[in-house]
mmCIF file of C-alpha atoms and ligand atoms in Angstrom:
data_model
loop_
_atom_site.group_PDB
_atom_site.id
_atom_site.type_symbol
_atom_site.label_atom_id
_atom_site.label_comp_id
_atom_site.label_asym_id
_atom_site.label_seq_id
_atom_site.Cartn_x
_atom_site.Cartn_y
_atom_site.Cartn_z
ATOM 1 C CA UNK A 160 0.000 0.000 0.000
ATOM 2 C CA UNK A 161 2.875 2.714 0.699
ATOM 3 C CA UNK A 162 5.027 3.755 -1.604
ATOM 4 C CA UNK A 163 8.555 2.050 -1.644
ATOM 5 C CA UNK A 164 10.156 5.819 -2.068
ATOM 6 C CA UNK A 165 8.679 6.675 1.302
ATOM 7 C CA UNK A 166 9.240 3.400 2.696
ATOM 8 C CA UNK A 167 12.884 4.201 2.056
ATOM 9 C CA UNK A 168 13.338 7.510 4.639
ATOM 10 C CA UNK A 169 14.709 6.602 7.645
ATOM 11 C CA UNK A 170 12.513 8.588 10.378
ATOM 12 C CA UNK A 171 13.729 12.013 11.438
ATOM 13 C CA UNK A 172 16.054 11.058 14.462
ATOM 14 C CA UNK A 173 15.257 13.098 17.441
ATOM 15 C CA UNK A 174 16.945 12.030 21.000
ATOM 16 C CA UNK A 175 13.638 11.439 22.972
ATOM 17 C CA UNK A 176 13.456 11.775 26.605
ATOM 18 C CA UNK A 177 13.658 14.535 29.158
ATOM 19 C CA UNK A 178 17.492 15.365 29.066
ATOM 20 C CA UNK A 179 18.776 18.254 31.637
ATOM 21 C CA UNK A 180 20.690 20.084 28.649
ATOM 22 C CA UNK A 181 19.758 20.233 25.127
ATOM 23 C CA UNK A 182 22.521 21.018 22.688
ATOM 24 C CA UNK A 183 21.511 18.763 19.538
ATOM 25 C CA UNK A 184 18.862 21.689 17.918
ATOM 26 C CA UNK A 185 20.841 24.861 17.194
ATOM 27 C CA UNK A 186 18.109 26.202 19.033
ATOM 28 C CA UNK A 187 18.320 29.825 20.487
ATOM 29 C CA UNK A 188 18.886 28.583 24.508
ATOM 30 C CA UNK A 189 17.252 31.744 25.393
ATOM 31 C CA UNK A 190 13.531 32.013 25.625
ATOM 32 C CA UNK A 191 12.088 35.511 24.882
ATOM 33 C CA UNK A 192 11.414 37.749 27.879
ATOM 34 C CA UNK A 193 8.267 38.214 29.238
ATOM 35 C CA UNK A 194 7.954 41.927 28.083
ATOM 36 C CA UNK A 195 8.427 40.687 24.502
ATOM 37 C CA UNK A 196 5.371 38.112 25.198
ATOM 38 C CA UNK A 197 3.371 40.392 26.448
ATOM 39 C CA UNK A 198 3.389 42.341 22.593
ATOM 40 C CA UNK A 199 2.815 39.401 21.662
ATOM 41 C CA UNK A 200 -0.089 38.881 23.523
ATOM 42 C CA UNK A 201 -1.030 42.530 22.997
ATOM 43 C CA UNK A 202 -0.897 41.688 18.914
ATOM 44 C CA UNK A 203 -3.082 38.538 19.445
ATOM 45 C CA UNK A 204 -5.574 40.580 20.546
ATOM 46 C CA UNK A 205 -5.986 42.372 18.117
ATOM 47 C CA UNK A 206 -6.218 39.490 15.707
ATOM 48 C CA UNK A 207 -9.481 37.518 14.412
ATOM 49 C CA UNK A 208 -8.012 33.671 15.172
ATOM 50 C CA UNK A 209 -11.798 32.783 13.119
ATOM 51 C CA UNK A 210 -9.957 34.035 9.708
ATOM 52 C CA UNK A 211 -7.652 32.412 7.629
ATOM 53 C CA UNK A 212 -4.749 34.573 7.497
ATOM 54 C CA UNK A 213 -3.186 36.682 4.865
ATOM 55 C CA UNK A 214 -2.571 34.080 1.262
ATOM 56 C CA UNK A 215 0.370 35.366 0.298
ATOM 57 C CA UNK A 216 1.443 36.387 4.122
ATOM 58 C CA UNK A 217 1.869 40.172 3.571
ATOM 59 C CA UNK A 218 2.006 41.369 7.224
ATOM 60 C CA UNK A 219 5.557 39.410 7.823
ATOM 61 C CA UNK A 220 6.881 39.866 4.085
ATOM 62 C CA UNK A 221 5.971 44.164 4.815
ATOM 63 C CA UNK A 222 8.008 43.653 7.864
ATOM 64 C CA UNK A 223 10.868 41.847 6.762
ATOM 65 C CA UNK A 224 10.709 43.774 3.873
ATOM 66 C CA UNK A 225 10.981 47.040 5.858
ATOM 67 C CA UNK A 226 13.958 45.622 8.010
ATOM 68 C CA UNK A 227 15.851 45.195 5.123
ATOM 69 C CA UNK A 228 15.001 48.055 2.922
ATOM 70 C CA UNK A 229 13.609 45.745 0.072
ATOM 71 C CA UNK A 230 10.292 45.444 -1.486
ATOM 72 C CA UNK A 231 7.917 42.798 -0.306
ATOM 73 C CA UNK A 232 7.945 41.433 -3.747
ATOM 74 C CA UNK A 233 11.803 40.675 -3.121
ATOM 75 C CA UNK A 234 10.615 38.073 0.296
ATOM 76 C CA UNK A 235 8.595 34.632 0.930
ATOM 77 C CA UNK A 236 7.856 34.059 3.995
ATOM 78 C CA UNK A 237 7.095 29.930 4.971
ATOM 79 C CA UNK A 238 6.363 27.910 8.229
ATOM 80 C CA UNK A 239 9.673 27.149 8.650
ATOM 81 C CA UNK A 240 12.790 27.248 6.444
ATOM 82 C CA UNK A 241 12.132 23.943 5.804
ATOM 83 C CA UNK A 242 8.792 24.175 4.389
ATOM 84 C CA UNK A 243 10.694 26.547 1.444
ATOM 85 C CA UNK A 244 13.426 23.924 1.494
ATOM 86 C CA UNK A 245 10.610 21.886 -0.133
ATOM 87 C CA UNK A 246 9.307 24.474 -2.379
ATOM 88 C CA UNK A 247 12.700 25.687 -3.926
ATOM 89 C CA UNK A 248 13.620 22.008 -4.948
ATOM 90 C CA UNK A 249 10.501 22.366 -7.165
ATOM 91 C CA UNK A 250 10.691 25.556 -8.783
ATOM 92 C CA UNK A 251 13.160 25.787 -11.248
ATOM 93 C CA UNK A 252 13.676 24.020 -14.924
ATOM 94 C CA UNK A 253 15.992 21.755 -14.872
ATOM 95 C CA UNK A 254 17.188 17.876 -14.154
ATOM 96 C CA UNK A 255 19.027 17.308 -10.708
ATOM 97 C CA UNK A 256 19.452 19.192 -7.604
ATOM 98 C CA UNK A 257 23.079 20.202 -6.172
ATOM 99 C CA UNK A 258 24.012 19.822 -2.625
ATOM 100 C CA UNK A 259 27.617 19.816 -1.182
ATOM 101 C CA UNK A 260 27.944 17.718 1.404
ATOM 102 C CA UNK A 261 28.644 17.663 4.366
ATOM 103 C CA UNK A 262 25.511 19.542 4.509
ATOM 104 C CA UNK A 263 22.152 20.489 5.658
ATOM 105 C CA UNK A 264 19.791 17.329 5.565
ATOM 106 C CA UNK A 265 16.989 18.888 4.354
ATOM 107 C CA UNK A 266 18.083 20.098 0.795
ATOM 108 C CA UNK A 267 18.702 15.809 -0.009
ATOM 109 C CA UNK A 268 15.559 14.612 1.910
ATOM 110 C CA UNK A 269 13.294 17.223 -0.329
ATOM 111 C CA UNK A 270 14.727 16.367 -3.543
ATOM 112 C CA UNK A 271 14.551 12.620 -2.998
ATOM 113 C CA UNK A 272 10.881 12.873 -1.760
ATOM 114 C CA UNK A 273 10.211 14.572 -5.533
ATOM 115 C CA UNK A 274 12.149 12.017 -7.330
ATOM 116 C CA UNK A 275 14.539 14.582 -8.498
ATOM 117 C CA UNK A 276 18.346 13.197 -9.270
ATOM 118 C CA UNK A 277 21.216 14.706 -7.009
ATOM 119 C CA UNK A 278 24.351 15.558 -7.543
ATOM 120 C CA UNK A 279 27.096 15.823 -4.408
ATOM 121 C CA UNK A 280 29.995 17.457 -4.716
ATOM 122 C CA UNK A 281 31.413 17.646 -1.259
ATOM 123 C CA UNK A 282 33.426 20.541 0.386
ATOM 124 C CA UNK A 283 36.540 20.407 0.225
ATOM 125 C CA UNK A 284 39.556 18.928 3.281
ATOM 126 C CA UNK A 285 38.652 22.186 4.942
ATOM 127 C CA UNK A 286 35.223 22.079 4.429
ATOM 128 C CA UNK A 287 35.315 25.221 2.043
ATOM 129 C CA UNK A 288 33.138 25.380 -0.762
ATOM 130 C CA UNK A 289 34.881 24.193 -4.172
ATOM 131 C CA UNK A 290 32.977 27.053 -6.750
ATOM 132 C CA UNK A 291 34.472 25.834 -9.993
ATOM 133 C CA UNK A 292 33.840 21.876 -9.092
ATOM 134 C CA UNK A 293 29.916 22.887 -8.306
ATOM 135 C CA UNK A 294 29.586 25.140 -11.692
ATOM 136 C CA UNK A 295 31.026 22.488 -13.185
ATOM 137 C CA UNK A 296 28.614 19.664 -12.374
ATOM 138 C CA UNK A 297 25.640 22.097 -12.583
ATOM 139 C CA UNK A 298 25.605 22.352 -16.564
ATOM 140 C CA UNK A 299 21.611 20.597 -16.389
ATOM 141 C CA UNK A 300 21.149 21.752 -12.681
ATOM 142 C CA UNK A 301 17.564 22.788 -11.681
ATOM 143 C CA UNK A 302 19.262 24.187 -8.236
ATOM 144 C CA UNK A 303 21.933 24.693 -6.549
ATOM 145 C CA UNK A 304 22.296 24.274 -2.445
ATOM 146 C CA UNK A 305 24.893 26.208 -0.402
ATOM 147 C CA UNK A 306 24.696 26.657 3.409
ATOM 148 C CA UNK A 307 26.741 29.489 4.585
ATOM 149 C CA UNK A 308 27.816 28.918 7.376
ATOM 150 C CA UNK A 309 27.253 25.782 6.744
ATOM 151 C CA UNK A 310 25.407 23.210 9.126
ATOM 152 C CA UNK A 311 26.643 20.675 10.548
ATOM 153 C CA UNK A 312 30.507 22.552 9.835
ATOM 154 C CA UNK A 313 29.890 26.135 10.951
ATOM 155 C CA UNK A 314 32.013 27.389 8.738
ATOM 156 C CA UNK A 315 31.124 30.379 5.934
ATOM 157 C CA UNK A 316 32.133 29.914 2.414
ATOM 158 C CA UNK A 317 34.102 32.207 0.870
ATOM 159 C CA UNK A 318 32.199 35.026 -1.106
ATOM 160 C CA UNK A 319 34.536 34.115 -4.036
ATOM 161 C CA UNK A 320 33.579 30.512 -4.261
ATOM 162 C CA UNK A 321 29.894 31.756 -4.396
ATOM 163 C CA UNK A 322 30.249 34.247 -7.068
ATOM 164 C CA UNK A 323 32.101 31.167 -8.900
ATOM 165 C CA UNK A 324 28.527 29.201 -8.551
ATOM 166 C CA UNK A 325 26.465 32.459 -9.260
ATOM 167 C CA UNK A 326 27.945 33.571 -12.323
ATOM 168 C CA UNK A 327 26.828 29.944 -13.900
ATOM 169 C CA UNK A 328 23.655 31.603 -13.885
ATOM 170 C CA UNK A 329 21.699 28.315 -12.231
ATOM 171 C CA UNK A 330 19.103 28.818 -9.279
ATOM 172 C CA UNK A 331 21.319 28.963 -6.528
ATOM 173 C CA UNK A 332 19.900 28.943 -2.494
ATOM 174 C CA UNK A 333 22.190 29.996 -0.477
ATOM 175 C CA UNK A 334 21.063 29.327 3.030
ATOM 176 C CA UNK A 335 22.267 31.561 5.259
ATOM 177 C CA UNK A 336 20.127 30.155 8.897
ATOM 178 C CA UNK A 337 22.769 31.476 10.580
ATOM 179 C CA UNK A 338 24.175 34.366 9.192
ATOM 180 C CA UNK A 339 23.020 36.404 12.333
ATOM 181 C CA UNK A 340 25.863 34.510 13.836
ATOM 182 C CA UNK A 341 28.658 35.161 11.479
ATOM 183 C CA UNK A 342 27.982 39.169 10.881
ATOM 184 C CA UNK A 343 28.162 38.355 7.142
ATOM 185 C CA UNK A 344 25.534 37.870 4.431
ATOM 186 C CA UNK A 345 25.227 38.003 0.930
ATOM 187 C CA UNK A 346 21.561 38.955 0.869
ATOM 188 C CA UNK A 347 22.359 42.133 -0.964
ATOM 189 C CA UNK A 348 23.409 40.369 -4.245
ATOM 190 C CA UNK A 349 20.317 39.585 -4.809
ATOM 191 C CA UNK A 350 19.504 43.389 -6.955
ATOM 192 C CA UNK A 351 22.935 41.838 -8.939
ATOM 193 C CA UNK A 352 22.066 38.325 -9.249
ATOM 194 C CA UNK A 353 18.070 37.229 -10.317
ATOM 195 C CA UNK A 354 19.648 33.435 -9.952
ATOM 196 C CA UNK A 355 19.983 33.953 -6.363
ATOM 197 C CA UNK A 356 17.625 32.842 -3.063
ATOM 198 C CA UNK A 357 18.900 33.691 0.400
ATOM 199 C CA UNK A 358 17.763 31.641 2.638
ATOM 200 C CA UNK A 359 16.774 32.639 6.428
ATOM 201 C CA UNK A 360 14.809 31.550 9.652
ATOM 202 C CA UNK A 361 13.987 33.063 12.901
ATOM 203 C CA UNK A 362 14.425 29.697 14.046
ATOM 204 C CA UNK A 363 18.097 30.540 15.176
ATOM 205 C CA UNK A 364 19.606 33.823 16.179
ATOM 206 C CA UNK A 365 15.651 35.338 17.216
ATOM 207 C CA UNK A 366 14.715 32.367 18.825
ATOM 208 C CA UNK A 367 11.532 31.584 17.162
ATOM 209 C CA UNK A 368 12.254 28.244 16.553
ATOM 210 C CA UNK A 369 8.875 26.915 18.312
ATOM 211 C CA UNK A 370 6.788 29.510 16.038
ATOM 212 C CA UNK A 371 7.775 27.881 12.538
ATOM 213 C CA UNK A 372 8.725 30.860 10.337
ATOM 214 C CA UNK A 373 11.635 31.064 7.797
ATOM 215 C CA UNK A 374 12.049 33.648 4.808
ATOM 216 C CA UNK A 375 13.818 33.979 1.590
ATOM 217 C CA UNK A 376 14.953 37.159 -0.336
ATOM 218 C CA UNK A 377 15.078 36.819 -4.120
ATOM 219 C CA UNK A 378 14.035 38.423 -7.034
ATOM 220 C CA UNK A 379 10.467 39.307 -7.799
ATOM 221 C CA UNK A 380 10.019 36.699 -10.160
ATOM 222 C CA UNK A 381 11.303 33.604 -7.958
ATOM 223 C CA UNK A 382 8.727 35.220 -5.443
ATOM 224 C CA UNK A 383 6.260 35.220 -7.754
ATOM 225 C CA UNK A 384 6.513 31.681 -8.443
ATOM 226 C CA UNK A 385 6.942 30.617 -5.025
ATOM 227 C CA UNK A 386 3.482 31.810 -4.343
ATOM 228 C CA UNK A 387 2.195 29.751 -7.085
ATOM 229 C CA UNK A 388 2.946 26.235 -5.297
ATOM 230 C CA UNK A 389 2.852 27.515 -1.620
ATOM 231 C CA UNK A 390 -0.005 26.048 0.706
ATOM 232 C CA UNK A 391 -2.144 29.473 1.097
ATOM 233 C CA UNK A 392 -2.350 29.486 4.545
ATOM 234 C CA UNK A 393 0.811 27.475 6.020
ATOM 235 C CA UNK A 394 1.796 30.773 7.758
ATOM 236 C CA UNK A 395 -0.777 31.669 10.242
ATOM 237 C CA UNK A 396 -1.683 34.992 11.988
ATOM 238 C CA UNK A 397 -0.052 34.326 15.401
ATOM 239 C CA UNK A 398 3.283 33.259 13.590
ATOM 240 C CA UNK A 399 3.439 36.651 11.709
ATOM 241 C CA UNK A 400 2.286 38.488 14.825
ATOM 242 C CA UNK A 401 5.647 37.364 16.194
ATOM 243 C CA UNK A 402 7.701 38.005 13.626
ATOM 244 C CA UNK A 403 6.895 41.519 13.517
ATOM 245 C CA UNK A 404 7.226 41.976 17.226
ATOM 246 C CA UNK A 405 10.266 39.887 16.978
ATOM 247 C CA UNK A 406 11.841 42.461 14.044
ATOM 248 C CA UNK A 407 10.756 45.443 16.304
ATOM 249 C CA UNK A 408 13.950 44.412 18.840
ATOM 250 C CA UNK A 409 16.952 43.942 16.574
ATOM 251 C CA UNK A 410 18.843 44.765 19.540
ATOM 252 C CA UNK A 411 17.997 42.368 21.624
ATOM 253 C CA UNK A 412 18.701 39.418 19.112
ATOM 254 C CA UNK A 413 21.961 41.009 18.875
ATOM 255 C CA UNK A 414 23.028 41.253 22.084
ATOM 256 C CA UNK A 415 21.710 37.683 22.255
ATOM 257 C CA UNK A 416 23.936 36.679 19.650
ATOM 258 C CA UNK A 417 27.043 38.229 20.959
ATOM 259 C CA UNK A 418 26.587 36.632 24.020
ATOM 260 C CA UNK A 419 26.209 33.120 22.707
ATOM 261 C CA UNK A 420 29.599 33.763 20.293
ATOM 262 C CA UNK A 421 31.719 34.803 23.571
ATOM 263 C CA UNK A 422 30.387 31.505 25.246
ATOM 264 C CA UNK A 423 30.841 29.795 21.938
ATOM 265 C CA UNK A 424 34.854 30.578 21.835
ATOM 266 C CA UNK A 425 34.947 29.813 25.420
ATOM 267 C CA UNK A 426 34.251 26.383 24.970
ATOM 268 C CA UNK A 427 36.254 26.338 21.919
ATOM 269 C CA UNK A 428 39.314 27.830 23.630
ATOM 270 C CA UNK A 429 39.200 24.553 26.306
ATOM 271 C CA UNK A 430 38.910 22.292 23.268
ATOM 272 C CA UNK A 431 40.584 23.886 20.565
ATOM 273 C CA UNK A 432 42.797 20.740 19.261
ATOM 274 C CA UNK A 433 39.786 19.227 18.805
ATOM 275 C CA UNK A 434 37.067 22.033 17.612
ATOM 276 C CA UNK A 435 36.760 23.451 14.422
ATOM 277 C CA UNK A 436 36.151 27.471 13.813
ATOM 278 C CA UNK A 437 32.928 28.429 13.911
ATOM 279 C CA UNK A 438 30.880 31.737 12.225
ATOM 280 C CA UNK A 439 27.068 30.225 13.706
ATOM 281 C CA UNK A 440 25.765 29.248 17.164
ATOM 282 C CA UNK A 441 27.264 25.628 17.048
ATOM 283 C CA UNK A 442 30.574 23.729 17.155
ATOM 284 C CA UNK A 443 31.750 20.778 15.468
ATOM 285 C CA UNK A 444 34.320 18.426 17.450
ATOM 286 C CA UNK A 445 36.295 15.649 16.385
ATOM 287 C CA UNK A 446 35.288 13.768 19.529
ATOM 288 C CA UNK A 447 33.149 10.778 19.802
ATOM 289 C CA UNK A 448 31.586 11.388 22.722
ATOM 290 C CA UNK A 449 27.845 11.229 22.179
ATOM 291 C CA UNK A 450 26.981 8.568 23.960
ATOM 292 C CA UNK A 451 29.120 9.555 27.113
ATOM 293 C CA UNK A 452 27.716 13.144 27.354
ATOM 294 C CA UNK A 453 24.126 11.550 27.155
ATOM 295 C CA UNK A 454 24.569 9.670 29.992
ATOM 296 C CA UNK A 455 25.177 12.952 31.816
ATOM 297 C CA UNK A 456 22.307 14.347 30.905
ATOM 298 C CA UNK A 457 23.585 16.369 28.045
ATOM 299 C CA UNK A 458 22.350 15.694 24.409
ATOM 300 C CA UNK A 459 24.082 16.672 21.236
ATOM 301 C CA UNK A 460 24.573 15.700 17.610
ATOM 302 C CA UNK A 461 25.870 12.556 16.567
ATOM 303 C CA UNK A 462 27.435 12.493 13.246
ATOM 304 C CA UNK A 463 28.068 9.998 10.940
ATOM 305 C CA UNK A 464 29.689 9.578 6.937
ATOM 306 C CA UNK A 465 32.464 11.676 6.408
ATOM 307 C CA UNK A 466 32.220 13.390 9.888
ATOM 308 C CA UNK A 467 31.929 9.681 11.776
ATOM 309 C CA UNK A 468 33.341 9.863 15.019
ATOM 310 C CA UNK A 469 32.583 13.761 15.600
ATOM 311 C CA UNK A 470 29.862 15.496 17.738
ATOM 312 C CA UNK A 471 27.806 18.818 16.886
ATOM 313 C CA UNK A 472 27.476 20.628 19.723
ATOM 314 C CA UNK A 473 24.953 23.878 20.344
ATOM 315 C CA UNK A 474 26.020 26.815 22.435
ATOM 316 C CA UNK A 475 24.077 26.879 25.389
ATOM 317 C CA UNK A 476 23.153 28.836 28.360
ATOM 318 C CA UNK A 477 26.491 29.789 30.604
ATOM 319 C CA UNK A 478 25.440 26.908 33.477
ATOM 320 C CA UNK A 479 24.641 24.107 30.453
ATOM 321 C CA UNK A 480 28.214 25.124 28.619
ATOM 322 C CA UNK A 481 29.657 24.969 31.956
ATOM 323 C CA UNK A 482 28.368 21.068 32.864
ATOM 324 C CA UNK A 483 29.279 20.442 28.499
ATOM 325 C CA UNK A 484 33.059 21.187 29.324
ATOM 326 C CA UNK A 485 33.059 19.466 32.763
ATOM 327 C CA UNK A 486 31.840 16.505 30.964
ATOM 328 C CA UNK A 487 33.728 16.307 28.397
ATOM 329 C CA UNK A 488 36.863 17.114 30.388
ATOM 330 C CA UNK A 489 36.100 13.849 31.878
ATOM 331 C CA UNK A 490 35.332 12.023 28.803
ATOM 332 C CA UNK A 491 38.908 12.899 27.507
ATOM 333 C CA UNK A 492 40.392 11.690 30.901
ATOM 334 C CA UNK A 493 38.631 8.456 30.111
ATOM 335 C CA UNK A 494 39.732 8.122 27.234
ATOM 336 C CA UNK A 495 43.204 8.933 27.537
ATOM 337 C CA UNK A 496 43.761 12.211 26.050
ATOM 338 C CA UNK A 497 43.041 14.198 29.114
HETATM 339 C C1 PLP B 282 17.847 25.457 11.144
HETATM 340 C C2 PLP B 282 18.177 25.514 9.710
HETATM 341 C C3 PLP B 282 17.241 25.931 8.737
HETATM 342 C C4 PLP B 282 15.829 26.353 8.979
HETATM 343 O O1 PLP B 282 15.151 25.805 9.999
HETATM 344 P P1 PLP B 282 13.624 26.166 10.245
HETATM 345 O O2 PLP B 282 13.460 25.987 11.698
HETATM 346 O O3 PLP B 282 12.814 25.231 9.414
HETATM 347 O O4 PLP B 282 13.408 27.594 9.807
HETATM 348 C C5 PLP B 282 17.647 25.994 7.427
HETATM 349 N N1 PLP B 282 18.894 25.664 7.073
HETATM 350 C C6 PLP B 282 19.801 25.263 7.957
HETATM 351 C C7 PLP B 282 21.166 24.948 7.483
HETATM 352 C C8 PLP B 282 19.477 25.156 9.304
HETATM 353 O O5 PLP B 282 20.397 24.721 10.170
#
């Protein structure tokens, strides 16, 4: 009765359970004040929960729009990145989809689920992007994925190797989820490039990640098409009502964000022969120690393929990064290295 393609997906696999400290998400650890709630609720108010909300979501694409100076004809907004994950795959003319692994999941899982070919052609040693390696596979590409910085690496790609991919003239994403993180984006070649979708969320650096809303900035006609295949109404009124009270305190996101990149070098400084760099809100470690740190309580990412044997780890709270270094302080003791 099911289809063998969706017989073949492995479920999603999410550590269960009620663990003390959750660093496996990329989540924001910070919840939003109560002050910023209570807009919140304020907004809600105001709002008819009886109507289906805006089709084409105009109340968060006129305030994203405003943040950045654009049009709203130049943003999508979607319940999630994800949810335009699985739109972009769709959009363009073309064969196969490009992803360079090691990479975000998501781009892979939406392009097998449409039957649509890949084509992987991983980072380089130092997990930089290789821009003439990707142009060159992408001759009958319908798009092209880029994360930058890239999850589950943390690492941006240099602007170089982009332009490389760009000037090929393919639909390229280039998902910048946490680009809060690295003080760096690209967004602005958009008005220079029509080819070009950057990807965002509030999922990360604003800590929305519970309200489901991601965005992408792109020319008017990828937009336009976008809004073609969407569900109408996958972006409902209390979602936008937080964006735009979200967008009304830049400056707490950012003072958020600074504070989770000086706890994010602390940890690195204790483990530095064994962490990579990071530009996001994460850090990738050549240690194996997943199943040690989730007997104390603490969860992270297990990787496997290429990056076997390594651990993602989210930033957390001071207390939670605190216990993360304790423990694996001891796990290196155990294992010999300490
Ligand atoms: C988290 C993340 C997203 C978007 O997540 P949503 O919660 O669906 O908005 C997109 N790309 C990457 C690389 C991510 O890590």
């Amino acid at each position: 009765m099911i289809d063998p393609l969706v017989k073949s997906f492995e479920p999603y696999r999410v550590v269960e359970g009620n663990y003390r400290i959750r660093l496996d998400k990329n989540e924001n650890p910070y919840d939003l004040p109560d002050w910023v709630k209570e807009e919140m609720f304020e907004e809600l108010r105001e709002l008819s929960l009886n109507r289906y909300p805006h089709v084409t979501s105009m109340p968060a694409r006129e305030a994203i729009a405003d943040f950045y100076g654009l049009s709203p004809e130049n943003v999508a907004v979607g319940n999630g990145g994800d949810e335009l994950i699985g739109h972009l795959v769709r959009l363009f003319r073309g064969n196969h989809v490009v992803v360079t692994p090691p990479t975000f999941g998501m781009y892979t899982f939406y392009a097998r689920l449409n039957g649509f070919p890949l084509v992987e052609v991983p980072l380089r040693e130092d997990f930089t992007l290789d821009g003439g390696a990707v142009a060159e596979r992408s001759k009958n590409a319908k798009v092209i994925f880029i994360a930058s910085p890239n999850n589950p690496t943390g690492n941006l790609q240099p602007e170089e190797e982009i332009i490389e991919v760009l000037e090929t003239g393919k639909p390229v994403v280039l998902d910048e989820a946490y680009a809060e993180f690295a003080g760096k984006s690209l967004w602005r070649l958009i008005e220079e490039y029509p080819n070009l979708v950057v990807l965002r969320t509030f999922s990360k650096a604003f800590g929305l990640a519970g309200v489901r809303a991601g965005y992408f900035l792109a020319g008017e006609e990828v937009v336009e098409a976008l809004y073609r295949i969407k569900s109408p109404f996958s972006v409902g009124v209390m979602t936008m009502a937080a964006v735009g009270v979200v967008l009304r305190h830049p400056a707490l996101m950012e003072k958020r964000v600074a504070k989770i990149i000086e706890e994010r070098e602390r940890i690195r400084r204790k483990f530095g022969e064994f962490t990579y760099p990071s530009d996001a809100n994460f850090l990738l470690m050549r240690l194996n120690a997943h199943g040690f740190l989730l007997k104390r309580g603490i969860v992270v990412r297990k990787l496997a393929g290429r990056l076997e044997g390594h651990i993602r780890v989210t930033v957390g709270r001071r207390w939670e990064n605190d216990e993360l270094i304790r423990a694996l302080k001891d796990y290196l003791e155990a294992e010999g290295c300490g």
